[in-house]
Tab-separated table of C-alpha atoms and ligand atoms in Angstrom:
chain	number	residue	atom	x	y	z
A	21	MET	CA	-13.184	-8.791	-26.806
A	22	ALA	CA	-13.256	-6.299	-23.875
A	23	ALA	CA	-16.118	-4.481	-25.609
A	24	LEU	CA	-18.276	-7.588	-25.289
A	25	THR	CA	-17.481	-9.039	-21.879
A	26	ASP	CA	-15.827	-8.309	-18.524
A	27	SER	CA	-14.274	-11.749	-18.517
A	28	TRP	CA	-11.023	-10.483	-20.129
A	29	SER	CA	-10.154	-8.255	-17.171
A	30	LYS	CA	-11.379	-10.769	-14.571
A	31	LYS	CA	-9.250	-13.461	-16.205
A	32	SER	CA	-6.334	-11.084	-16.516
A	33	MET	CA	-6.546	-10.322	-12.775
A	34	ALA	CA	-6.485	-14.062	-12.037
A	35	THR	CA	-3.122	-14.416	-13.858
A	36	GLY	CA	-1.405	-11.933	-11.539
A	37	ASP	CA	0.008	-10.136	-14.602
A	38	HIS	CA	-2.825	-7.644	-15.054
A	39	THR	CA	-0.650	-4.659	-14.150
A	40	PHE	CA	1.987	-5.516	-16.748
A	41	ARG	CA	-0.732	-6.164	-19.352
A	42	MET	CA	-2.365	-2.807	-18.644
A	43	GLN	CA	0.966	-1.047	-19.059
A	44	ALA	CA	1.425	-2.737	-22.452
A	45	LEU	CA	-2.157	-1.863	-23.491
A	46	HIS	CA	-1.760	1.822	-22.641
A	47	LYS	CA	1.550	1.867	-24.503
A	48	LYS	CA	-0.155	0.418	-27.574
A	49	HIS	CA	-3.562	2.151	-27.513
A	50	GLY	CA	-2.862	5.446	-25.750
A	51	ASP	CA	-4.457	7.408	-22.918
A	52	ILE	CA	-7.835	5.647	-22.789
A	53	VAL	CA	-8.217	1.866	-22.957
A	54	ARG	CA	-11.475	-0.075	-22.844
A	55	THR	CA	-11.113	-3.026	-20.464
A	56	GLY	CA	-14.768	-4.126	-20.362
A	57	PRO	CA	-18.089	-3.300	-22.020
A	58	ASN	CA	-18.598	-0.546	-19.462
A	59	THR	CA	-15.077	0.124	-18.171
A	60	LEU	CA	-12.404	2.632	-19.214
A	61	SER	CA	-8.824	2.888	-17.992
A	62	PHE	CA	-7.159	6.311	-18.229
A	63	ALA	CA	-3.455	7.187	-18.160
A	64	THR	CA	-3.146	10.965	-17.860
A	65	VAL	CA	-2.332	13.381	-15.056
A	66	ASN	CA	-5.532	15.384	-15.582
A	67	ALA	CA	-7.618	12.225	-15.309
A	68	TYR	CA	-6.267	11.765	-11.743
A	69	ARG	CA	-7.539	15.241	-10.891
A	70	ASP	CA	-10.894	14.824	-12.652
A	71	ILE	CA	-11.768	11.368	-11.314
A	72	TYR	CA	-10.373	11.397	-7.756
A	73	GLY	CA	-9.841	15.072	-6.860
A	74	HIS	CA	-11.990	17.248	-4.577
A	75	VAL	CA	-14.961	18.811	-6.352
A	76	GLY	CA	-17.098	21.853	-5.491
A	77	GLN	CA	-20.615	21.426	-4.029
A	78	ASP	CA	-22.254	22.089	-7.412
A	79	LYS	CA	-20.243	19.431	-9.292
A	80	LYS	CA	-21.211	15.798	-9.768
A	81	ARG	CA	-19.086	13.275	-7.876
A	82	PHE	CA	-17.418	10.062	-8.956
A	83	LEU	CA	-18.600	7.469	-6.441
A	84	LYS	CA	-16.651	4.350	-5.589
A	85	ASN	CA	-17.811	1.440	-7.727
A	86	ALA	CA	-20.012	-1.279	-6.174
A	87	ILE	CA	-17.032	-3.665	-6.222
A	88	TYR	CA	-15.910	-2.025	-2.946
A	89	GLU	CA	-19.055	-3.145	-1.092
A	90	ARG	CA	-18.617	-5.658	1.723
A	91	GLU	CA	-20.954	-7.376	4.150
A	92	ASP	CA	-19.536	-5.654	7.212
A	93	PRO	CA	-19.617	-1.844	6.776
A	94	ARG	CA	-16.273	-0.035	6.826
A	95	ILE	CA	-14.683	3.231	5.765
A	96	THR	CA	-13.339	1.886	2.462
A	97	SER	CA	-16.659	0.431	1.303
A	98	VAL	CA	-19.068	3.264	2.111
A	99	ARG	CA	-20.061	4.967	-1.164
A	100	ASP	CA	-22.327	7.822	-0.148
A	101	PRO	CA	-20.117	10.968	0.159
A	102	ALA	CA	-21.921	12.380	3.219
A	103	ALA	CA	-21.806	9.064	5.115
A	104	HIS	CA	-18.169	8.644	4.131
A	105	ALA	CA	-17.226	12.165	5.268
A	106	GLU	CA	-18.761	11.449	8.687
A	107	GLN	CA	-16.847	8.172	9.063
A	108	ARG	CA	-13.626	9.750	7.877
A	109	ARG	CA	-13.982	12.598	10.379
A	110	ALA	CA	-14.477	10.116	13.215
A	111	LEU	CA	-11.547	7.907	12.230
A	112	SER	CA	-9.239	10.809	11.422
A	113	HIS	CA	-8.640	11.395	15.179
A	114	ALA	CA	-6.713	8.142	15.115
A	115	PHE	CA	-4.475	9.610	12.385
A	116	SER	CA	-3.920	13.079	13.860
A	117	ALA	CA	-0.447	14.534	14.489
A	118	ARG	CA	-0.906	13.848	18.206
A	119	ALA	CA	-1.913	10.227	17.615
A	120	LEU	CA	1.071	9.809	15.296
A	121	ARG	CA	3.486	10.812	18.072
A	122	ASP	CA	2.186	7.941	20.225
A	123	GLN	CA	2.152	5.604	17.246
A	124	GLU	CA	5.805	6.344	16.523
A	125	ASP	CA	6.796	4.676	19.822
A	126	VAL	CA	5.092	1.505	18.619
A	127	VAL	CA	6.902	1.742	15.273
A	128	HIS	CA	10.289	2.021	17.040
A	129	GLN	CA	9.471	-0.894	19.328
A	130	TYR	CA	8.846	-3.298	16.425
A	131	VAL	CA	11.537	-1.909	14.104
A	132	ASP	CA	14.139	-2.391	16.869
A	133	ALA	CA	12.820	-5.892	17.564
A	134	LEU	CA	13.012	-6.737	13.850
A	135	LEU	CA	16.582	-5.453	13.576
A	136	ARG	CA	17.624	-7.770	16.410
A	137	LYS	CA	15.674	-10.658	14.871
A	138	LEU	CA	17.358	-10.121	11.486
A	139	GLY	CA	20.784	-10.356	13.112
A	140	GLU	CA	19.784	-13.551	14.901
A	141	LEU	CA	18.164	-15.229	11.862
A	142	GLY	CA	20.985	-14.233	9.533
A	143	GLU	CA	23.661	-15.344	12.033
A	144	GLN	CA	25.142	-11.850	11.856
A	145	GLY	CA	25.662	-11.862	8.090
A	146	VAL	CA	26.385	-15.540	7.442
A	147	GLN	CA	22.903	-16.614	6.252
A	148	ALA	CA	20.608	-14.719	3.896
A	149	VAL	CA	17.214	-13.697	5.279
A	150	ASP	CA	13.993	-13.297	3.302
A	151	MET	CA	13.273	-9.582	3.660
A	152	THR	CA	9.919	-9.911	1.862
A	153	GLU	CA	8.621	-11.971	4.758
A	154	ALA	CA	10.412	-9.954	7.430
A	155	TYR	CA	8.723	-6.682	6.415
A	156	ASN	CA	5.341	-8.378	6.538
A	157	TRP	CA	5.984	-9.481	10.138
A	158	LEU	CA	6.916	-5.918	10.998
A	159	THR	CA	3.971	-4.065	9.480
A	160	PHE	CA	1.504	-6.703	10.633
A	161	ASP	CA	2.676	-6.453	14.266
A	162	ILE	CA	2.572	-2.647	14.141
A	163	ILE	CA	-0.995	-2.600	12.836
A	164	GLY	CA	-2.065	-5.313	15.279
A	165	ASP	CA	-0.748	-3.258	18.169
A	166	LEU	CA	-2.198	0.024	16.891
A	167	ALA	CA	-5.610	-1.482	16.155
A	168	PHE	CA	-6.118	-3.925	18.994
A	169	GLY	CA	-3.514	-2.957	21.581
A	170	GLU	CA	-1.706	-6.297	21.084
A	171	PRO	CA	0.695	-7.557	18.375
A	172	PHE	CA	0.376	-10.708	16.287
A	173	ASN	CA	3.828	-11.773	17.610
A	174	ALA	CA	5.005	-12.197	14.026
A	175	VAL	CA	8.424	-10.546	14.591
A	176	SER	CA	9.130	-12.407	17.826
A	177	GLN	CA	8.158	-15.758	16.281
A	178	ALA	CA	9.659	-14.895	12.875
A	179	SER	CA	6.495	-16.176	11.204
A	180	SER	CA	2.793	-15.677	11.041
A	181	LYS	CA	0.102	-17.784	9.534
A	182	TRP	CA	-2.089	-14.680	9.239
A	183	VAL	CA	0.525	-12.730	7.310
A	184	GLN	CA	0.738	-15.445	4.687
A	185	GLY	CA	-3.016	-15.537	4.283
A	186	ILE	CA	-3.629	-11.817	4.050
A	187	ILE	CA	-3.543	-11.522	0.253
A	188	ASP	CA	-5.730	-14.597	-0.256
A	189	TRP	CA	-8.143	-13.242	2.330
A	190	SER	CA	-8.325	-9.918	0.571
A	191	ILE	CA	-8.800	-11.438	-2.909
A	192	TYR	CA	-11.424	-13.861	-1.667
A	193	GLN	CA	-13.495	-11.059	-0.135
A	194	SER	CA	-13.842	-9.381	-3.558
A	195	LEU	CA	-14.549	-12.635	-5.360
A	196	ALA	CA	-17.134	-13.738	-2.778
A	197	TYR	CA	-18.931	-10.439	-3.129
A	198	MET	CA	-18.963	-10.738	-6.925
A	199	MET	CA	-20.356	-14.282	-6.732
A	200	LYS	CA	-23.008	-13.181	-4.271
A	201	THR	CA	-24.232	-10.272	-6.356
A	202	LYS	CA	-23.792	-11.571	-9.943
A	203	PRO	CA	-25.047	-15.125	-10.607
A	204	LEU	CA	-22.856	-15.500	-13.740
A	205	TYR	CA	-19.707	-15.133	-11.642
A	206	ARG	CA	-20.787	-18.146	-9.569
A	207	ILE	CA	-19.981	-20.175	-12.684
A	208	LEU	CA	-17.151	-18.107	-14.183
A	209	LEU	CA	-14.933	-17.412	-11.182
A	210	PRO	CA	-14.528	-21.048	-10.048
A	211	LEU	CA	-13.512	-21.862	-13.647
A	212	MET	CA	-10.937	-19.046	-13.697
A	213	TRP	CA	-9.448	-19.637	-10.235
A	214	GLY	CA	-9.764	-23.446	-10.029
A	215	SER	CA	-8.887	-25.143	-6.735
A	216	ARG	CA	-7.266	-21.931	-5.484
A	217	LEU	CA	-10.740	-20.583	-4.833
A	218	SER	CA	-11.574	-23.131	-2.153
A	219	THR	CA	-8.105	-22.774	-0.575
A	220	MET	CA	-8.664	-19.021	-0.436
A	221	ARG	CA	-12.099	-19.515	1.095
A	222	THR	CA	-10.638	-21.622	3.920
A	223	ILE	CA	-7.921	-19.027	4.568
A	224	ALA	CA	-10.454	-16.195	4.442
A	225	GLU	CA	-12.736	-17.938	6.939
A	226	GLU	CA	-9.872	-18.571	9.359
A	227	SER	CA	-8.565	-15.009	9.022
A	228	GLU	CA	-12.000	-13.587	9.564
A	229	ALA	CA	-12.529	-15.681	12.673
A	230	MET	CA	-9.192	-14.410	14.010
A	231	ALA	CA	-10.103	-10.758	13.311
A	232	LYS	CA	-13.542	-11.233	14.898
A	233	ASP	CA	-11.975	-12.749	17.966
A	234	LYS	CA	-9.490	-9.882	18.352
A	235	THR	CA	-12.211	-7.308	17.760
A	236	ARG	CA	-14.470	-8.816	20.376
A	237	ARG	CA	-11.614	-9.004	22.883
A	238	ARG	CA	-10.746	-5.359	22.201
A	239	LEU	CA	-14.372	-4.261	22.737
A	240	GLU	CA	-14.612	-6.246	25.975
A	241	THR	CA	-11.307	-4.972	27.425
A	242	PRO	CA	-11.984	-2.497	30.247
A	243	PRO	CA	-10.237	0.879	29.697
A	244	GLU	CA	-7.945	0.376	32.722
A	245	ASP	CA	-6.438	-2.740	31.091
A	246	LEU	CA	-5.557	-0.992	27.814
A	247	PRO	CA	-2.147	0.568	27.042
A	248	ASP	CA	-1.848	4.268	28.027
A	249	ARG	CA	-1.825	5.430	24.431
A	250	ALA	CA	-5.066	5.495	22.454
A	251	ASP	CA	-5.389	2.812	19.775
A	252	PHE	CA	-7.241	3.250	16.451
A	253	PHE	CA	-10.588	2.467	18.024
A	254	SER	CA	-10.336	4.361	21.330
A	255	HIS	CA	-11.736	7.544	19.800
A	256	LEU	CA	-14.657	5.774	18.154
A	257	ILE	CA	-15.482	3.775	21.272
A	258	LYS	CA	-15.263	6.894	23.476
A	259	LYS	CA	-17.789	8.622	21.251
A	260	GLN	CA	-19.886	5.470	21.028
A	261	GLN	CA	-19.631	5.698	17.261
A	262	VAL	CA	-18.836	2.067	16.741
A	263	THR	CA	-20.866	-1.115	16.436
A	264	GLU	CA	-19.229	-4.534	16.576
A	265	ARG	CA	-19.919	-5.028	12.852
A	266	TYR	CA	-18.393	-1.682	11.917
A	267	MET	CA	-15.340	-2.379	14.036
A	268	MET	CA	-14.995	-5.824	12.454
A	269	GLY	CA	-15.069	-4.379	8.944
A	270	THR	CA	-12.792	-1.474	9.742
A	271	SER	CA	-10.259	-3.621	11.562
A	272	GLN	CA	-10.050	-5.924	8.517
A	273	THR	CA	-9.521	-2.894	6.306
A	274	LEU	CA	-6.839	-1.428	8.532
A	275	ILE	CA	-4.991	-4.734	8.770
A	276	VAL	CA	-4.915	-5.158	4.993
A	277	ALA	CA	-4.629	-1.484	3.949
A	278	GLY	CA	-2.147	-0.604	6.651
A	279	SER	CA	0.198	-3.587	6.708
A	280	GLU	CA	0.450	-5.166	3.255
A	281	THR	CA	0.869	-1.832	1.447
A	282	THR	CA	3.682	-0.603	3.694
A	283	ALA	CA	5.420	-3.992	3.569
A	284	THR	CA	5.283	-3.920	-0.243
A	285	ALA	CA	6.753	-0.426	-0.325
A	286	LEU	CA	9.580	-1.406	2.044
A	287	ILE	CA	10.604	-4.545	0.171
A	288	ALA	CA	10.469	-2.747	-3.174
A	289	MET	CA	12.693	0.064	-1.838
A	290	THR	CA	15.127	-2.453	-0.342
A	291	PHE	CA	15.234	-4.415	-3.610
A	292	TRP	CA	15.829	-1.333	-5.767
A	293	LEU	CA	18.534	-0.061	-3.401
A	294	LEU	CA	20.309	-3.411	-3.555
A	295	LYS	CA	20.022	-3.566	-7.363
A	296	THR	CA	21.624	-0.129	-7.681
A	297	PRO	CA	24.426	-0.231	-5.083
A	298	HIS	CA	25.470	3.403	-5.626
A	299	THR	CA	22.039	4.529	-4.317
A	300	LEU	CA	22.391	2.287	-1.266
A	301	ALA	CA	25.872	3.700	-0.602
A	302	LYS	CA	24.519	7.255	-0.893
A	303	LEU	CA	21.646	6.551	1.476
A	304	GLN	CA	23.946	4.848	3.955
A	305	ALA	CA	26.372	7.801	3.848
A	306	GLU	CA	23.517	10.231	4.510
A	307	VAL	CA	22.075	8.266	7.428
A	308	ARG	CA	25.418	7.371	9.038
A	309	GLY	CA	26.699	10.917	8.508
A	310	THR	CA	23.594	12.435	10.134
A	311	PHE	CA	23.043	10.174	13.135
A	312	SER	CA	25.460	8.728	15.638
A	313	SER	CA	23.099	6.252	17.302
A	314	LEU	CA	19.880	4.360	16.525
A	315	GLU	CA	18.048	6.395	19.191
A	316	GLU	CA	18.624	9.609	17.203
A	317	ILE	CA	16.730	8.204	14.219
A	318	THR	CA	13.170	9.490	14.607
A	319	GLY	CA	10.318	10.396	12.273
A	320	ASP	CA	10.921	14.131	12.671
A	321	ALA	CA	14.725	13.917	12.448
A	322	THR	CA	14.622	11.828	9.256
A	323	ALA	CA	12.077	14.229	7.728
A	324	ALA	CA	14.199	17.272	8.549
A	325	LYS	CA	17.678	15.947	7.826
A	326	CYS	CA	17.505	13.122	5.277
A	327	ALA	CA	16.626	14.475	1.837
A	328	TYR	CA	18.050	11.448	0.036
A	329	LEU	CA	16.033	9.058	2.221
A	330	HIS	CA	12.916	11.002	1.285
A	331	ALA	CA	13.863	10.686	-2.402
A	332	VAL	CA	14.432	6.924	-2.039
A	333	VAL	CA	10.966	6.520	-0.526
A	334	GLU	CA	9.270	8.541	-3.291
A	335	GLU	CA	11.164	6.717	-6.004
A	336	GLY	CA	10.315	3.301	-4.527
A	337	LEU	CA	6.622	4.261	-4.382
A	338	ARG	CA	6.779	5.446	-7.991
A	339	LEU	CA	8.506	2.413	-9.436
A	340	SER	CA	6.573	-0.148	-7.358
A	341	PRO	CA	3.272	1.439	-6.316
A	342	PRO	CA	1.758	-0.849	-3.626
A	343	VAL	CA	-1.727	-0.090	-4.990
A	344	ALA	CA	-0.915	-0.524	-8.658
A	345	THR	CA	-4.236	-0.981	-10.436
A	346	ALA	CA	-6.882	1.628	-11.289
A	347	LEU	CA	-9.238	2.404	-8.378
A	348	PRO	CA	-12.700	2.049	-9.979
A	349	ARG	CA	-15.185	4.914	-9.810
A	350	ASP	CA	-18.644	5.355	-11.397
A	351	CYS	CA	-18.665	8.282	-13.807
A	352	PRO	CA	-21.538	10.699	-13.122
A	353	GLY	CA	-21.682	11.697	-16.827
A	354	THR	CA	-19.022	14.365	-17.231
A	355	VAL	CA	-15.780	15.344	-18.942
A	356	ILE	CA	-12.567	13.540	-17.986
A	357	ASP	CA	-9.447	15.236	-19.294
A	358	GLY	CA	-11.353	16.798	-22.186
A	359	VAL	CA	-13.373	13.685	-23.117
A	360	TYR	CA	-17.085	13.317	-22.291
A	361	VAL	CA	-17.806	9.995	-20.565
A	362	PRO	CA	-21.471	8.950	-20.047
A	363	GLU	CA	-23.030	8.313	-16.641
A	364	GLY	CA	-22.478	4.838	-15.199
A	365	VAL	CA	-19.245	4.038	-17.058
A	366	VAL	CA	-16.665	2.637	-14.625
A	367	VAL	CA	-13.456	4.659	-14.847
A	368	GLY	CA	-10.051	4.761	-13.180
A	369	VAL	CA	-6.439	5.815	-13.694
A	370	ASP	CA	-3.939	2.982	-14.063
A	371	ASN	CA	-1.327	3.741	-11.385
A	372	TYR	CA	1.355	1.402	-12.678
A	373	SER	CA	1.189	2.691	-16.270
A	374	MET	CA	1.364	6.284	-15.016
A	375	SER	CA	4.376	5.525	-12.830
A	376	ARG	CA	6.390	4.214	-15.751
A	377	ASP	CA	5.256	6.414	-18.621
A	378	PRO	CA	8.175	8.076	-20.477
A	379	ARG	CA	5.967	11.127	-21.135
A	380	TRP	CA	6.160	12.035	-17.434
A	381	TRP	CA	9.442	10.392	-16.395
A	382	LYS	CA	13.009	10.368	-17.742
A	383	ASP	CA	14.318	6.819	-17.924
A	384	PRO	CA	11.109	5.593	-16.239
A	385	GLU	CA	12.094	1.962	-15.644
A	386	SER	CA	15.215	2.923	-13.661
A	387	PHE	CA	15.500	3.577	-9.932
A	388	ILE	CA	16.828	7.143	-9.729
A	389	PRO	CA	16.043	8.824	-6.372
A	390	GLU	CA	17.831	11.959	-7.619
A	391	ARG	CA	14.807	12.825	-9.776
A	392	TRP	CA	13.021	13.833	-6.516
A	393	LEU	CA	15.838	16.185	-5.466
A	394	GLN	CA	14.849	18.892	-7.855
A	395	ASP	CA	17.436	21.566	-8.621
A	396	LYS	CA	15.995	25.090	-8.907
A	397	ASP	CA	17.406	28.104	-10.722
A	398	ASP	CA	18.394	30.663	-8.032
A	399	LYS	CA	17.036	33.592	-9.996
A	400	THR	CA	13.857	32.262	-11.613
A	401	GLY	CA	12.941	29.545	-9.068
A	402	LYS	CA	12.241	27.260	-12.018
A	403	ASN	CA	13.235	23.586	-12.079
A	404	VAL	CA	16.513	22.950	-13.889
A	405	GLY	CA	18.619	19.903	-14.720
A	406	ARG	CA	17.993	16.468	-16.169
A	407	PHE	CA	14.613	15.919	-14.524
A	408	ALA	CA	13.243	19.454	-14.871
A	409	GLU	CA	10.552	18.456	-17.368
A	410	GLU	CA	9.132	15.572	-15.340
A	411	ASP	CA	5.556	15.771	-14.086
A	412	LYS	CA	5.667	14.382	-10.544
A	413	ARG	CA	1.861	14.426	-10.333
A	414	ALA	CA	2.009	11.228	-12.389
A	415	SER	CA	2.942	9.319	-9.203
A	416	GLN	CA	-0.057	9.107	-6.844
A	417	PRO	CA	0.681	6.104	-4.610
A	418	PHE	CA	-1.758	7.239	-1.902
A	419	SER	CA	-4.450	8.408	-4.374
A	420	LEU	CA	-5.850	11.923	-3.947
A	421	GLY	CA	-9.006	13.796	-2.987
A	422	PRO	CA	-11.623	12.841	-0.396
A	423	ARG	CA	-10.876	9.084	-0.544
A	424	ALA	CA	-7.076	9.395	-0.415
A	425	CYS	CA	-5.140	7.276	2.079
A	426	LEU	CA	-5.861	8.163	5.690
A	427	GLY	CA	-2.715	6.440	6.946
A	428	ILE	CA	-0.260	8.335	4.731
A	429	ASN	CA	1.656	10.037	7.569
A	430	LEU	CA	1.953	6.828	9.560
A	431	ALA	CA	3.142	5.016	6.421
A	432	TYR	CA	5.863	7.625	5.743
A	433	VAL	CA	7.064	7.475	9.358
A	434	GLU	CA	7.216	3.667	9.261
A	435	MET	CA	9.100	3.618	5.948
A	436	ARG	CA	11.625	6.318	6.911
A	437	ILE	CA	12.361	4.862	10.346
A	438	MET	CA	12.692	1.278	9.093
A	439	LEU	CA	14.941	2.099	6.137
A	440	ALA	CA	17.116	4.551	8.063
A	441	LYS	CA	17.625	2.192	11.002
A	442	LEU	CA	18.270	-0.763	8.676
A	443	VAL	CA	21.053	0.925	6.715
A	444	PHE	CA	22.460	2.450	9.897
A	445	ALA	CA	22.679	-0.936	11.628
A	446	TYR	CA	23.619	-3.234	8.738
A	447	ASP	CA	25.588	-3.509	5.515
A	448	LEU	CA	23.360	-5.290	3.014
A	449	GLU	CA	24.038	-7.694	0.166
A	450	LEU	CA	21.481	-9.125	-2.283
A	451	GLU	CA	21.516	-12.936	-2.544
A	452	SER	CA	18.402	-13.531	-4.663
A	453	THR	CA	20.284	-15.115	-7.497
A	454	GLU	CA	17.524	-17.620	-8.267
A	455	ILE	CA	15.139	-14.927	-9.569
A	456	ALA	CA	16.379	-13.191	-12.703
A	457	ASP	CA	13.846	-10.363	-12.487
A	458	TRP	CA	12.385	-9.971	-8.979
A	459	ASN	CA	10.205	-7.066	-10.027
A	460	ARG	CA	8.611	-9.015	-12.898
A	461	ALA	CA	8.163	-12.041	-10.630
A	462	CYS	CA	5.813	-10.013	-8.413
A	463	LYS	CA	2.161	-10.914	-9.011
A	464	MET	CA	-0.675	-8.434	-8.670
A	465	TYR	CA	-3.975	-9.616	-7.205
A	466	GLY	CA	-5.253	-6.229	-6.046
A	467	LEU	CA	-2.278	-6.386	-3.661
A	468	TRP	CA	1.179	-7.583	-4.723
A	469	LYS	CA	2.211	-11.156	-4.021
A	470	LYS	CA	5.977	-10.826	-3.816
A	471	PRO	CA	8.623	-13.538	-4.242
A	472	PRO	CA	11.322	-13.963	-1.577
A	473	CYS	CA	14.115	-11.395	-1.571
A	474	MET	CA	17.115	-12.998	0.114
A	475	VAL	CA	19.516	-10.539	1.751
A	476	LYS	CA	22.672	-10.933	3.854
A	477	LEU	CA	22.933	-8.407	6.694
A	478	ARG	CA	26.370	-7.755	8.164
A	479	PRO	CA	26.200	-5.812	11.437
A	480	HIS	CA	27.726	-2.325	11.423
A	481	ILE	CA	26.886	-1.713	15.096
A	482	THR	CA	26.151	-3.943	18.072
A	483	LEU	CA	22.449	-4.185	18.708
B	30	HEM	C1	2.848	2.749	1.611
B	30	HEM	C2	1.749	2.515	2.284
B	30	HEM	C3	0.348	2.810	1.807
B	30	HEM	C4	-0.128	3.040	0.542
B	30	HEM	C5	0.655	3.070	-0.762
B	30	HEM	C6	-1.558	3.283	0.655
B	30	HEM	C7	-2.389	3.568	-0.413
B	30	HEM	C8	-3.743	3.827	-0.297
B	30	HEM	C9	-4.611	4.130	-1.414
B	30	HEM	C10	-4.173	4.190	-2.873
B	30	HEM	C11	-5.857	4.336	-0.927
B	30	HEM	C12	-7.124	4.657	-1.735
B	30	HEM	C13	-7.862	3.362	-2.004
B	30	HEM	C14	-9.099	3.488	-2.859
B	30	HEM	O1	-9.533	4.567	-3.198
B	30	HEM	O2	-9.621	2.426	-3.181
B	30	HEM	C15	-5.786	4.150	0.512
B	30	HEM	C16	-6.864	4.291	1.372
B	30	HEM	C17	-6.789	4.079	2.732
B	30	HEM	N1	-5.655	3.772	3.467
B	30	HEM	FE1	-3.786	3.575	2.747
B	30	HEM	N2	-1.910	3.182	1.984
B	30	HEM	C18	-0.784	2.910	2.726
B	30	HEM	C19	-0.709	2.762	4.096
B	30	HEM	C20	-1.765	2.878	4.959
B	30	HEM	C21	-1.694	2.750	6.402
B	30	HEM	C22	-0.412	2.510	7.196
B	30	HEM	C23	-2.982	2.881	6.882
B	30	HEM	C24	-3.487	2.813	8.288
B	30	HEM	C25	-3.110	2.090	9.219
B	30	HEM	C26	-3.839	3.122	5.753
B	30	HEM	C27	-5.204	3.339	5.847
B	30	HEM	C28	-6.029	3.651	4.789
B	30	HEM	C29	-7.455	3.912	4.931
B	30	HEM	C30	-8.263	3.893	6.235
B	30	HEM	C31	-7.935	4.189	3.639
B	30	HEM	C32	-9.376	4.526	3.238
B	30	HEM	C33	-9.591	6.029	3.197
B	30	HEM	C34	-10.998	6.424	2.838
B	30	HEM	O3	-11.711	5.675	2.154
B	30	HEM	O4	-11.394	7.535	3.229
B	30	HEM	N3	-3.076	3.115	4.605
B	30	HEM	N4	-4.477	3.850	0.864
C-alpha cells in the first residue's frame, strides 16, 4: 500500500498513533521501512550520522524536505544551506552562554511562580493538580517573556487559551501548506480530519493573530521601555536583520519549538519518576542532600552537582522524545548506512523506534536513569556493568548536525531547574488512576498531545 500512495502515512498521522505504528513496522520489517512511494524510514545509528550530520564541503547535503516550507520565512523552514547558516549565525547570539545567564533569571522567576501556584491549586497536597497543563503554562510564559519581553500570564491565571491551541495551530500550518501546494490534498485531508480541520483552522487563525499582535508590539516598543536583558529579537533588531514577516515566522517557531517540546519532556520525566518511585526517591535524596534552599538550585549548580538529575533528564528524553517522528530530508543520491538511496527520495530516522530498540538499549521500555551513569573500568577506561554495551547515540532528542536544536542549552537549564526545585519543594504522589497507560494515551501529531497527569503535591518547605 505505502509503495503506491502517501495516504497511508498521512492517515496514520491523523490517528495520533503513527509513532507506535512506526515502532511496530521497524520491529517487523527491520532497519529500512517504506512509508510512501518516495519515502523511507531508517532505524540505525549510522543513518543518524549520514542523514543529519555535518558534511564536508565536497559532499552532497540532505536538504530539509519541502514539507517544512511556510508562508512567513523562518529559521526552521529555510532549506538552502547558505541562507540557513546566515540565519542561524544571527539567531545564535540569542542562545549564547551570555544570553543564557540572563535567560536563567527568567526561568527562575516562572518556576518559582509555578511552585507557589501548584501549592495554591492543590490546597497544599489535598487536591491533585494536572501537571501536564501546569508545565505548558510554565514553558509558554518563559518563551513569551524571552521572545517578546512579556509573558502570556498563563502561570498567574493557571490557564491559557493559547497553550491549548498550540498543537492544533502547529498541525494546521502543515496541513494548510499541503493543501495549498498539492491539489489532491484539498480533497483528501478534509476527508481524513473531518470537522477537526475547520476547528483547527479557527484556532490557527486566532493564534496567528495573537502572535502577529505581539510581534508588532515588540517591534514598536522603544528600546528604553524594554527589560534590561536582551530578548531573542534584540540582536536581530540591533543589526537590522529582521523584517516583520521574518519576525512573525520566527516567533511562531520559537513559541512552538521552545515551549511545547520542553513541556512534553518535563511531564514525561515527572510521569516516569512517579511510576517508578525508587527513582523519584533517589532524585529527591540527591537534590535535598545537595541544596539547603531553593535559591541554591541554579543551572550551573545542578549541572555540577546532580549526576542523577542529569541521568533522569536523559532517560526521560530517551523514553519519551518530544520530537518523536522522523525529520524528513531529501536524499541527494548517496549511501545511507551502506545502502545507496537515489536522489529525491525522502528519508529520515524514526526517533521513537530508535529510542526503544533492544539492539541499542537494555530493557528499553523501562525508565532506568542509571543507564546514563556509566561505570568505567579504572585501568582500561572502558565501560563496564549492565549497560556497558548500550549505544547512547541511538537517543538524539535534539537531532544533530547543522539543523540541530538551537535552544538545547536553554532547554536543559529549564528542565534541570524545574525538576530539582519541584522535588526539593514537594513530595509527589501520582493520582492518574483513570488512565491505565498514560504513555500509550499520548497522541502524536508532529507534537505530542498528552492526557492529564494528576499529581498531589505535599509541601516539604514553606514557599
Ligand atoms: C526538550 C526540549 C527540546 C527538544 C527535544 C527540541 C528538539 C529539537 C529538534 C529535534 C530540532 C530539529 C528539528 C528539525 O530538524 O526539524 C529542533 C530545532 C530547533 N529548536 Fe529545539 N527542542 C527543544 C527545545 C527548544 C527550545 C527551548 C528552543 C528555543 C527557545 C528551541 C529552538 C529550536 C530552533 C530555533 C530550532 C531550529 C534550528 C535550525 O533549524 O537551525 N528548541 N529542536
